[in-house]
Amino acid sequence: MTENLQNDLILRACNKLPVERTPVWIMRQAGRYLPEYRKVRKKADFLTMCKTPELAAEVTLQPIEIIGVDAAIIFSDILVIPEAMGMELQMLEGQGPNFLNPIRNKTDFRNLKKIDAESSLKYVLDAISLVKRELNGRVPLIGFSGSPWTLLTYMVEGKGSKNFSNVKKLIFNEPELAHEILDFIADAVTNYLSAQIESGVNLVQIFDTWGGILSPSHFEEFSLRYISHVIQKLKRDGQPVILFAKGMHDFVKLANSGADVISVDWTVNIGEVRKITGSKVALQGNLDPAVLYANFSTIETETEKVLRSYGYGSGHIFNLGHGILPDVNPENAKFLVDYIKNNSSKYHKEIEI
Ligand code: CP3
């Protein structure tokens, strides 16, 4: 990586190198809370946006210019992998994603196509090249994928779920088949993230949104194991990996996954997590996304609590504990980012503890 970045705060924080202030970005920062996003979205449906590099690049850049975050994240979705495997994906207005023919048995699984990102997900790689050109080194670009387990839950359930009955039936009744599919998905994730890195992303995040629905031993068996495989096999040249495993609170286990950064949700105290994980990993998080519904003064108080909780020294990337909510006022997101930029240097003046 010999790229000249004007702002590499996030990359330094991932490696726990000294920074002048805490870097900040927002999960789901390119999205419906921005009127500028909704304007583009009026012209095209969600999947068309993902598949049209010019549109994907346009909305990727919006939060850099409007909110002032320290990194861009490529506009896409975790569900483009199963879609590329041949699963028909519908994004229903107000209902979220829906696969018309979920994977429920061996035959369904056998019908999935093995992906090669260079051809079947070329549109994402093209969007990455375009964004890199337009960013021109202003901030790093984050690539991403769902974890094998989180992708499996969507592929088996077909959509979001309350009890995850179908995917739970699979792991309890046909664990060998579950492992076979997870292996297949993990290969796809490794290939896809490696291709994103090859196309120029500076770091990647793995979203394990549904890791937290598993018991501790099943989390290890069906989720973490495959995340670790992916991280180990990833073709990278110094690009850090962030792991977001929502609702999973065994931080020692997460810190041993091979990820450089663990992204924590808002139900834990980030300072406590720092004590548990020690010098092993950097941490990302963890403001409750709903804080952005509050007034500036409350946002300030709650943000300061997170900064103070992490404490002095590098290794903290400020973020929400999950994605920004679609009905948040963009002014509040901008206030949060400005607040971090103007008030976090005090945590970087002392000697690291
Ligand atoms: O962070 C970013 O700005 C990059 C874009 C991004 C999207 N989805 C765009 C999107 C990222 C990183 C994702 C990840 C994603 N997608 C996850 C993991 C993160 C998480 O929030 O837990 C998951 C579980 C999905 C699956 C998904 N995609 C759902 C459940 C939904 C519907 C619910 C929702 O939040 O809207 C989507 C659609 C989606 N993905 C939208 C966006 C901007 C909204 C689509 C629209 O414009 O109608």
PDB file of C-alpha atoms in Angstrom, residues 67-289:
ATOM      1  CA  ILE A  67     -21.452  14.914   6.889  1.00  0.00           C
ATOM      2  CA  GLY A  68     -17.640  15.085   6.753  1.00  0.00           C
ATOM      3  CA  VAL A  69     -16.848  11.536   7.925  1.00  0.00           C
ATOM      4  CA  ASP A  70     -13.255  10.242   7.914  1.00  0.00           C
ATOM      5  CA  ALA A  71     -13.909   7.297   5.552  1.00  0.00           C
ATOM      6  CA  ALA A  72     -16.173   6.324   2.688  1.00  0.00           C
ATOM      7  CA  ILE A  73     -17.862   2.901   2.595  1.00  0.00           C
ATOM      8  CA  ILE A  74     -18.696   1.510  -0.804  1.00  0.00           C
ATOM      9  CA  PHE A  75     -22.426   1.654  -1.467  1.00  0.00           C
ATOM     10  CA  SER A  76     -23.735  -1.882  -1.941  1.00  0.00           C
ATOM     11  CA  ASP A  77     -25.406  -4.520   0.218  1.00  0.00           C
ATOM     12  CA  ILE A  78     -24.404  -7.737   1.948  1.00  0.00           C
ATOM     13  CA  LEU A  79     -27.034  -9.592  -0.106  1.00  0.00           C
ATOM     14  CA  VAL A  80     -25.291  -9.115  -3.467  1.00  0.00           C
ATOM     15  CA  ILE A  81     -23.356 -12.374  -2.832  1.00  0.00           C
ATOM     16  CA  PRO A  82     -26.437 -14.641  -2.655  1.00  0.00           C
ATOM     17  CA  GLU A  83     -27.918 -12.699  -5.572  1.00  0.00           C
ATOM     18  CA  ALA A  84     -24.776 -13.420  -7.611  1.00  0.00           C
ATOM     19  CA  MET A  85     -25.124 -17.100  -6.634  1.00  0.00           C
ATOM     20  CA  GLY A  86     -28.439 -17.091  -8.468  1.00  0.00           C
ATOM     21  CA  MET A  87     -30.930 -16.322  -5.676  1.00  0.00           C
ATOM     22  CA  GLU A  88     -33.638 -13.957  -6.842  1.00  0.00           C
ATOM     23  CA  LEU A  89     -33.691 -10.898  -4.560  1.00  0.00           C
ATOM     24  CA  GLN A  90     -36.604  -8.519  -4.157  1.00  0.00           C
ATOM     25  CA  MET A  91     -36.320  -5.303  -2.186  1.00  0.00           C
ATOM     26  CA  LEU A  92     -39.887  -4.499  -1.249  1.00  0.00           C
ATOM     27  CA  GLU A  93     -40.640  -0.917  -0.337  1.00  0.00           C
ATOM     28  CA  GLY A  94     -40.767  -0.612   3.452  1.00  0.00           C
ATOM     29  CA  GLN A  95     -40.403  -4.398   3.957  1.00  0.00           C
ATOM     30  CA  GLY A  96     -36.716  -5.002   3.470  1.00  0.00           C
ATOM     31  CA  PRO A  97     -35.051  -7.689   1.385  1.00  0.00           C
ATOM     32  CA  ASN A  98     -36.749 -10.903   0.322  1.00  0.00           C
ATOM     33  CA  PHE A  99     -35.351 -13.971  -1.471  1.00  0.00           C
ATOM     34  CA  LEU A 100     -38.127 -15.608  -3.478  1.00  0.00           C
ATOM     35  CA  ASN A 101     -36.634 -19.114  -3.239  1.00  0.00           C
ATOM     36  CA  PRO A 102     -34.781 -19.598   0.047  1.00  0.00           C
ATOM     37  CA  ILE A 103     -32.290 -22.446   0.534  1.00  0.00           C
ATOM     38  CA  ARG A 104     -33.986 -25.149   2.606  1.00  0.00           C
ATOM     39  CA  ASN A 105     -32.381 -28.431   1.516  1.00  0.00           C
ATOM     40  CA  LYS A 106     -29.461 -30.043  -0.274  1.00  0.00           C
ATOM     41  CA  THR A 107     -31.056 -29.670  -3.711  1.00  0.00           C
ATOM     42  CA  ASP A 108     -31.585 -25.928  -3.226  1.00  0.00           C
ATOM     43  CA  PHE A 109     -27.942 -25.679  -2.161  1.00  0.00           C
ATOM     44  CA  ARG A 110     -26.676 -27.664  -5.174  1.00  0.00           C
ATOM     45  CA  ASN A 111     -28.404 -25.164  -7.456  1.00  0.00           C
ATOM     46  CA  LEU A 112     -26.311 -22.245  -6.172  1.00  0.00           C
ATOM     47  CA  LYS A 113     -23.616 -20.983  -8.517  1.00  0.00           C
ATOM     48  CA  LYS A 114     -20.034 -20.636  -7.307  1.00  0.00           C
ATOM     49  CA  ILE A 115     -19.141 -16.979  -7.694  1.00  0.00           C
ATOM     50  CA  ASP A 116     -16.091 -15.318  -9.111  1.00  0.00           C
ATOM     51  CA  ALA A 117     -16.234 -11.679  -7.981  1.00  0.00           C
ATOM     52  CA  GLU A 118     -14.204 -10.502 -10.987  1.00  0.00           C
ATOM     53  CA  SER A 119     -17.098 -11.443 -13.236  1.00  0.00           C
ATOM     54  CA  SER A 120     -20.301 -11.867 -11.201  1.00  0.00           C
ATOM     55  CA  LEU A 121     -19.738  -8.886  -8.889  1.00  0.00           C
ATOM     56  CA  LYS A 122     -17.774  -6.776 -11.334  1.00  0.00           C
ATOM     57  CA  TYR A 123     -20.212  -3.899 -10.858  1.00  0.00           C
ATOM     58  CA  VAL A 124     -19.060  -3.508  -7.214  1.00  0.00           C
ATOM     59  CA  LEU A 125     -15.406  -3.561  -8.261  1.00  0.00           C
ATOM     60  CA  ASP A 126     -16.107  -0.973 -10.958  1.00  0.00           C
ATOM     61  CA  ALA A 127     -17.862   1.235  -8.388  1.00  0.00           C
ATOM     62  CA  ILE A 128     -14.801   0.910  -6.117  1.00  0.00           C
ATOM     63  CA  SER A 129     -12.445   2.012  -8.927  1.00  0.00           C
ATOM     64  CA  LEU A 130     -14.703   4.952  -9.702  1.00  0.00           C
ATOM     65  CA  VAL A 131     -14.952   6.050  -6.050  1.00  0.00           C
ATOM     66  CA  LYS A 132     -11.180   5.751  -5.593  1.00  0.00           C
ATOM     67  CA  ARG A 133     -10.660   8.023  -8.587  1.00  0.00           C
ATOM     68  CA  GLU A 134     -13.185  10.578  -7.327  1.00  0.00           C
ATOM     69  CA  LEU A 135     -11.927  10.494  -3.742  1.00  0.00           C
ATOM     70  CA  ASN A 136      -8.443  11.194  -5.005  1.00  0.00           C
ATOM     71  CA  GLY A 137      -6.905  10.304  -1.635  1.00  0.00           C
ATOM     72  CA  ARG A 138      -9.179  12.521   0.520  1.00  0.00           C
ATOM     73  CA  VAL A 139     -10.171   9.671   2.865  1.00  0.00           C
ATOM     74  CA  PRO A 140      -9.802   5.865   2.891  1.00  0.00           C
ATOM     75  CA  LEU A 141     -12.451   3.633   1.289  1.00  0.00           C
ATOM     76  CA  ILE A 142     -13.990   0.774   3.282  1.00  0.00           C
ATOM     77  CA  GLY A 143     -15.081  -2.439   1.545  1.00  0.00           C
ATOM     78  CA  PHE A 144     -17.437  -4.913   3.198  1.00  0.00           C
ATOM     79  CA  SER A 145     -19.211  -8.232   3.202  1.00  0.00           C
ATOM     80  CA  GLY A 146     -21.695 -10.064   5.369  1.00  0.00           C
ATOM     81  CA  SER A 147     -20.185 -12.879   7.438  1.00  0.00           C
ATOM     82  CA  PRO A 148     -20.833 -16.416   6.173  1.00  0.00           C
ATOM     83  CA  TRP A 149     -23.279 -17.011   9.056  1.00  0.00           C
ATOM     84  CA  THR A 150     -25.254 -13.784   8.510  1.00  0.00           C
ATOM     85  CA  LEU A 151     -25.484 -14.516   4.781  1.00  0.00           C
ATOM     86  CA  LEU A 152     -26.651 -18.061   5.566  1.00  0.00           C
ATOM     87  CA  THR A 153     -29.455 -16.725   7.810  1.00  0.00           C
ATOM     88  CA  TYR A 154     -30.806 -14.546   4.976  1.00  0.00           C
ATOM     89  CA  MET A 155     -30.384 -17.313   2.393  1.00  0.00           C
ATOM     90  CA  VAL A 156     -32.289 -19.836   4.530  1.00  0.00           C
ATOM     91  CA  GLU A 157     -34.929 -17.546   6.056  1.00  0.00           C
ATOM     92  CA  GLY A 158     -35.402 -15.607   2.812  1.00  0.00           C
ATOM     93  CA  LYS A 159     -35.798 -12.389   4.789  1.00  0.00           C
ATOM     94  CA  GLY A 160     -35.336 -10.846   8.220  1.00  0.00           C
ATOM     95  CA  SER A 161     -36.759 -13.037  10.976  1.00  0.00           C
ATOM     96  CA  LYS A 162     -37.805 -12.956  14.596  1.00  0.00           C
ATOM     97  CA  ASN A 163     -36.988 -16.487  15.721  1.00  0.00           C
ATOM     98  CA  PHE A 164     -34.773 -17.645  12.864  1.00  0.00           C
ATOM     99  CA  SER A 165     -36.619 -20.985  12.974  1.00  0.00           C
ATOM    100  CA  ASN A 166     -35.516 -22.218   9.555  1.00  0.00           C
ATOM    101  CA  VAL A 167     -31.811 -21.598   9.950  1.00  0.00           C
ATOM    102  CA  LYS A 168     -31.924 -22.968  13.523  1.00  0.00           C
ATOM    103  CA  LYS A 169     -33.654 -26.133  12.260  1.00  0.00           C
ATOM    104  CA  LEU A 170     -30.833 -26.478   9.728  1.00  0.00           C
ATOM    105  CA  ILE A 171     -28.033 -26.264  12.296  1.00  0.00           C
ATOM    106  CA  PHE A 172     -29.759 -28.578  14.781  1.00  0.00           C
ATOM    107  CA  ASN A 173     -31.096 -31.176  12.333  1.00  0.00           C
ATOM    108  CA  GLU A 174     -28.575 -31.093   9.504  1.00  0.00           C
ATOM    109  CA  PRO A 175     -25.340 -29.646  10.900  1.00  0.00           C
ATOM    110  CA  GLU A 176     -23.234 -31.269   8.144  1.00  0.00           C
ATOM    111  CA  LEU A 177     -25.268 -29.585   5.444  1.00  0.00           C
ATOM    112  CA  ALA A 178     -25.053 -26.266   7.318  1.00  0.00           C
ATOM    113  CA  HIS A 179     -21.261 -26.600   7.437  1.00  0.00           C
ATOM    114  CA  GLU A 180     -21.106 -27.499   3.757  1.00  0.00           C
ATOM    115  CA  ILE A 181     -23.067 -24.368   2.822  1.00  0.00           C
ATOM    116  CA  LEU A 182     -21.057 -22.174   5.216  1.00  0.00           C
ATOM    117  CA  ASP A 183     -17.826 -23.442   3.622  1.00  0.00           C
ATOM    118  CA  PHE A 184     -19.195 -22.555   0.209  1.00  0.00           C
ATOM    119  CA  ILE A 185     -20.248 -19.066   1.368  1.00  0.00           C
ATOM    120  CA  ALA A 186     -16.918 -18.484   3.166  1.00  0.00           C
ATOM    121  CA  ASP A 187     -15.041 -19.172  -0.099  1.00  0.00           C
ATOM    122  CA  ALA A 188     -17.269 -16.636  -1.860  1.00  0.00           C
ATOM    123  CA  VAL A 189     -16.734 -14.017   0.886  1.00  0.00           C
ATOM    124  CA  THR A 190     -12.944 -14.537   0.756  1.00  0.00           C
ATOM    125  CA  ASN A 191     -12.914 -14.207  -3.026  1.00  0.00           C
ATOM    126  CA  TYR A 192     -15.177 -11.134  -2.934  1.00  0.00           C
ATOM    127  CA  LEU A 193     -13.267  -9.254  -0.197  1.00  0.00           C
ATOM    128  CA  SER A 194      -9.916 -10.087  -1.821  1.00  0.00           C
ATOM    129  CA  ALA A 195     -11.239  -8.660  -5.115  1.00  0.00           C
ATOM    130  CA  GLN A 196     -12.408  -5.496  -3.316  1.00  0.00           C
ATOM    131  CA  ILE A 197      -8.909  -5.094  -1.842  1.00  0.00           C
ATOM    132  CA  GLU A 198      -7.371  -5.697  -5.277  1.00  0.00           C
ATOM    133  CA  SER A 199      -9.672  -2.945  -6.638  1.00  0.00           C
ATOM    134  CA  GLY A 200      -8.420  -0.451  -4.062  1.00  0.00           C
ATOM    135  CA  VAL A 201     -10.363  -0.512  -0.779  1.00  0.00           C
ATOM    136  CA  ASN A 202      -8.110   0.454   2.146  1.00  0.00           C
ATOM    137  CA  LEU A 203      -9.797  -1.678   4.797  1.00  0.00           C
ATOM    138  CA  VAL A 204     -12.758  -4.051   5.036  1.00  0.00           C
ATOM    139  CA  GLN A 205     -15.572  -4.647   7.503  1.00  0.00           C
ATOM    140  CA  ILE A 206     -17.289  -7.983   8.038  1.00  0.00           C
ATOM    141  CA  PHE A 207     -20.896  -7.590   9.214  1.00  0.00           C
ATOM    142  CA  ASP A 208     -22.043 -10.456  11.439  1.00  0.00           C
ATOM    143  CA  THR A 209     -25.409  -8.872  12.149  1.00  0.00           C
ATOM    144  CA  TRP A 210     -26.950 -12.160  13.314  1.00  0.00           C
ATOM    145  CA  GLY A 211     -24.042 -13.727  15.233  1.00  0.00           C
ATOM    146  CA  GLY A 212     -25.788 -12.706  18.445  1.00  0.00           C
ATOM    147  CA  ILE A 213     -28.731 -15.106  17.960  1.00  0.00           C
ATOM    148  CA  LEU A 214     -26.462 -18.110  18.558  1.00  0.00           C
ATOM    149  CA  SER A 215     -25.476 -19.779  21.829  1.00  0.00           C
ATOM    150  CA  PRO A 216     -21.772 -19.304  22.681  1.00  0.00           C
ATOM    151  CA  SER A 217     -20.711 -22.738  21.426  1.00  0.00           C
ATOM    152  CA  HIS A 218     -22.781 -22.418  18.256  1.00  0.00           C
ATOM    153  CA  PHE A 219     -21.397 -18.932  17.652  1.00  0.00           C
ATOM    154  CA  GLU A 220     -17.957 -20.471  17.673  1.00  0.00           C
ATOM    155  CA  GLU A 221     -18.959 -23.432  15.510  1.00  0.00           C
ATOM    156  CA  PHE A 222     -21.183 -21.767  12.906  1.00  0.00           C
ATOM    157  CA  SER A 223     -20.035 -18.163  12.800  1.00  0.00           C
ATOM    158  CA  LEU A 224     -16.636 -17.286  14.263  1.00  0.00           C
ATOM    159  CA  ARG A 225     -14.854 -20.271  12.736  1.00  0.00           C
ATOM    160  CA  TYR A 226     -15.838 -19.166   9.220  1.00  0.00           C
ATOM    161  CA  ILE A 227     -15.030 -15.505   9.902  1.00  0.00           C
ATOM    162  CA  SER A 228     -11.537 -16.592  11.025  1.00  0.00           C
ATOM    163  CA  HIS A 229     -11.130 -18.712   7.871  1.00  0.00           C
ATOM    164  CA  VAL A 230     -12.039 -15.730   5.727  1.00  0.00           C
ATOM    165  CA  ILE A 231      -9.619 -13.403   7.550  1.00  0.00           C
ATOM    166  CA  GLN A 232      -6.806 -15.959   7.333  1.00  0.00           C
ATOM    167  CA  LYS A 233      -7.258 -16.568   3.617  1.00  0.00           C
ATOM    168  CA  LEU A 234      -7.855 -12.950   2.615  1.00  0.00           C
ATOM    169  CA  LYS A 235      -5.340 -11.675   0.052  1.00  0.00           C
ATOM    170  CA  ARG A 236      -4.289  -8.417   1.645  1.00  0.00           C
ATOM    171  CA  ASP A 237      -1.325  -6.136   1.809  1.00  0.00           C
ATOM    172  CA  GLY A 238      -1.730  -4.444   5.168  1.00  0.00           C
ATOM    173  CA  GLN A 239      -5.447  -3.607   4.788  1.00  0.00           C
ATOM    174  CA  PRO A 240      -7.067  -3.934   8.234  1.00  0.00           C
ATOM    175  CA  VAL A 241     -10.209  -5.983   8.965  1.00  0.00           C
ATOM    176  CA  ILE A 242     -13.019  -4.699  11.207  1.00  0.00           C
ATOM    177  CA  LEU A 243     -15.399  -7.285  12.654  1.00  0.00           C
ATOM    178  CA  PHE A 244     -18.904  -6.219  13.699  1.00  0.00           C
ATOM    179  CA  ALA A 245     -20.693  -9.052  15.513  1.00  0.00           C
ATOM    180  CA  LYS A 246     -23.858  -7.475  16.838  1.00  0.00           C
ATOM    181  CA  GLY A 247     -25.038  -8.751  20.216  1.00  0.00           C
ATOM    182  CA  MET A 248     -21.982 -11.000  20.637  1.00  0.00           C
ATOM    183  CA  HIS A 249     -20.294 -10.113  23.861  1.00  0.00           C
ATOM    184  CA  ASP A 250     -17.481 -12.623  24.273  1.00  0.00           C
ATOM    185  CA  PHE A 251     -14.796 -10.101  23.399  1.00  0.00           C
ATOM    186  CA  VAL A 252     -11.851 -12.376  24.118  1.00  0.00           C
ATOM    187  CA  LYS A 253     -13.151 -14.752  21.463  1.00  0.00           C
ATOM    188  CA  LEU A 254     -13.740 -11.918  19.009  1.00  0.00           C
ATOM    189  CA  ALA A 255     -10.273 -10.481  19.646  1.00  0.00           C
ATOM    190  CA  ASN A 256      -8.787 -13.879  18.740  1.00  0.00           C
ATOM    191  CA  SER A 257     -10.616 -14.009  15.390  1.00  0.00           C
ATOM    192  CA  GLY A 258      -7.729 -12.423  13.508  1.00  0.00           C
ATOM    193  CA  ALA A 259      -9.602  -9.123  13.036  1.00  0.00           C
ATOM    194  CA  ASP A 260      -7.656  -5.925  13.711  1.00  0.00           C
ATOM    195  CA  VAL A 261     -10.683  -4.022  15.004  1.00  0.00           C
ATOM    196  CA  ILE A 262     -13.773  -5.173  16.905  1.00  0.00           C
ATOM    197  CA  SER A 263     -16.879  -3.057  16.409  1.00  0.00           C
ATOM    198  CA  VAL A 264     -19.030  -3.055  19.528  1.00  0.00           C
ATOM    199  CA  ASP A 265     -22.730  -2.297  19.885  1.00  0.00           C
ATOM    200  CA  TRP A 266     -24.117   0.177  22.432  1.00  0.00           C
ATOM    201  CA  THR A 267     -25.211  -2.390  25.027  1.00  0.00           C
ATOM    202  CA  VAL A 268     -21.699  -2.622  26.453  1.00  0.00           C
ATOM    203  CA  ASN A 269     -19.258  -0.158  27.955  1.00  0.00           C
ATOM    204  CA  ILE A 270     -16.460   0.304  25.417  1.00  0.00           C
ATOM    205  CA  GLY A 271     -13.935   1.075  28.182  1.00  0.00           C
ATOM    206  CA  GLU A 272     -14.714  -2.291  29.796  1.00  0.00           C
ATOM    207  CA  VAL A 273     -14.234  -4.007  26.445  1.00  0.00           C
ATOM    208  CA  ARG A 274     -10.879  -2.250  26.089  1.00  0.00           C
ATOM    209  CA  LYS A 275      -9.803  -3.640  29.456  1.00  0.00           C
ATOM    210  CA  ILE A 276     -10.809  -7.157  28.422  1.00  0.00           C
ATOM    211  CA  THR A 277      -9.193  -7.100  24.970  1.00  0.00           C
ATOM    212  CA  GLY A 278      -6.070  -5.176  26.022  1.00  0.00           C
ATOM    213  CA  SER A 279      -3.596  -4.380  23.290  1.00  0.00           C
ATOM    214  CA  LYS A 280      -4.769  -7.141  20.982  1.00  0.00           C
ATOM    215  CA  VAL A 281      -7.270  -5.156  18.870  1.00  0.00           C
ATOM    216  CA  ALA A 282      -8.546  -1.648  18.228  1.00  0.00           C
ATOM    217  CA  LEU A 283     -12.217  -0.912  18.975  1.00  0.00           C
ATOM    218  CA  GLN A 284     -14.979   0.744  16.997  1.00  0.00           C
ATOM    219  CA  GLY A 285     -18.213   2.168  18.344  1.00  0.00           C
ATOM    220  CA  ASN A 286     -20.467   2.498  20.173  1.00  0.00           C
ATOM    221  CA  LEU A 287     -23.045   5.282  20.438  1.00  0.00           C
ATOM    222  CA  ASP A 288     -26.674   4.124  20.587  1.00  0.00           C
ATOM    223  CA  PRO A 289     -28.016   5.018  17.089  1.00  0.00           C
TER     224      PRO A 289
END
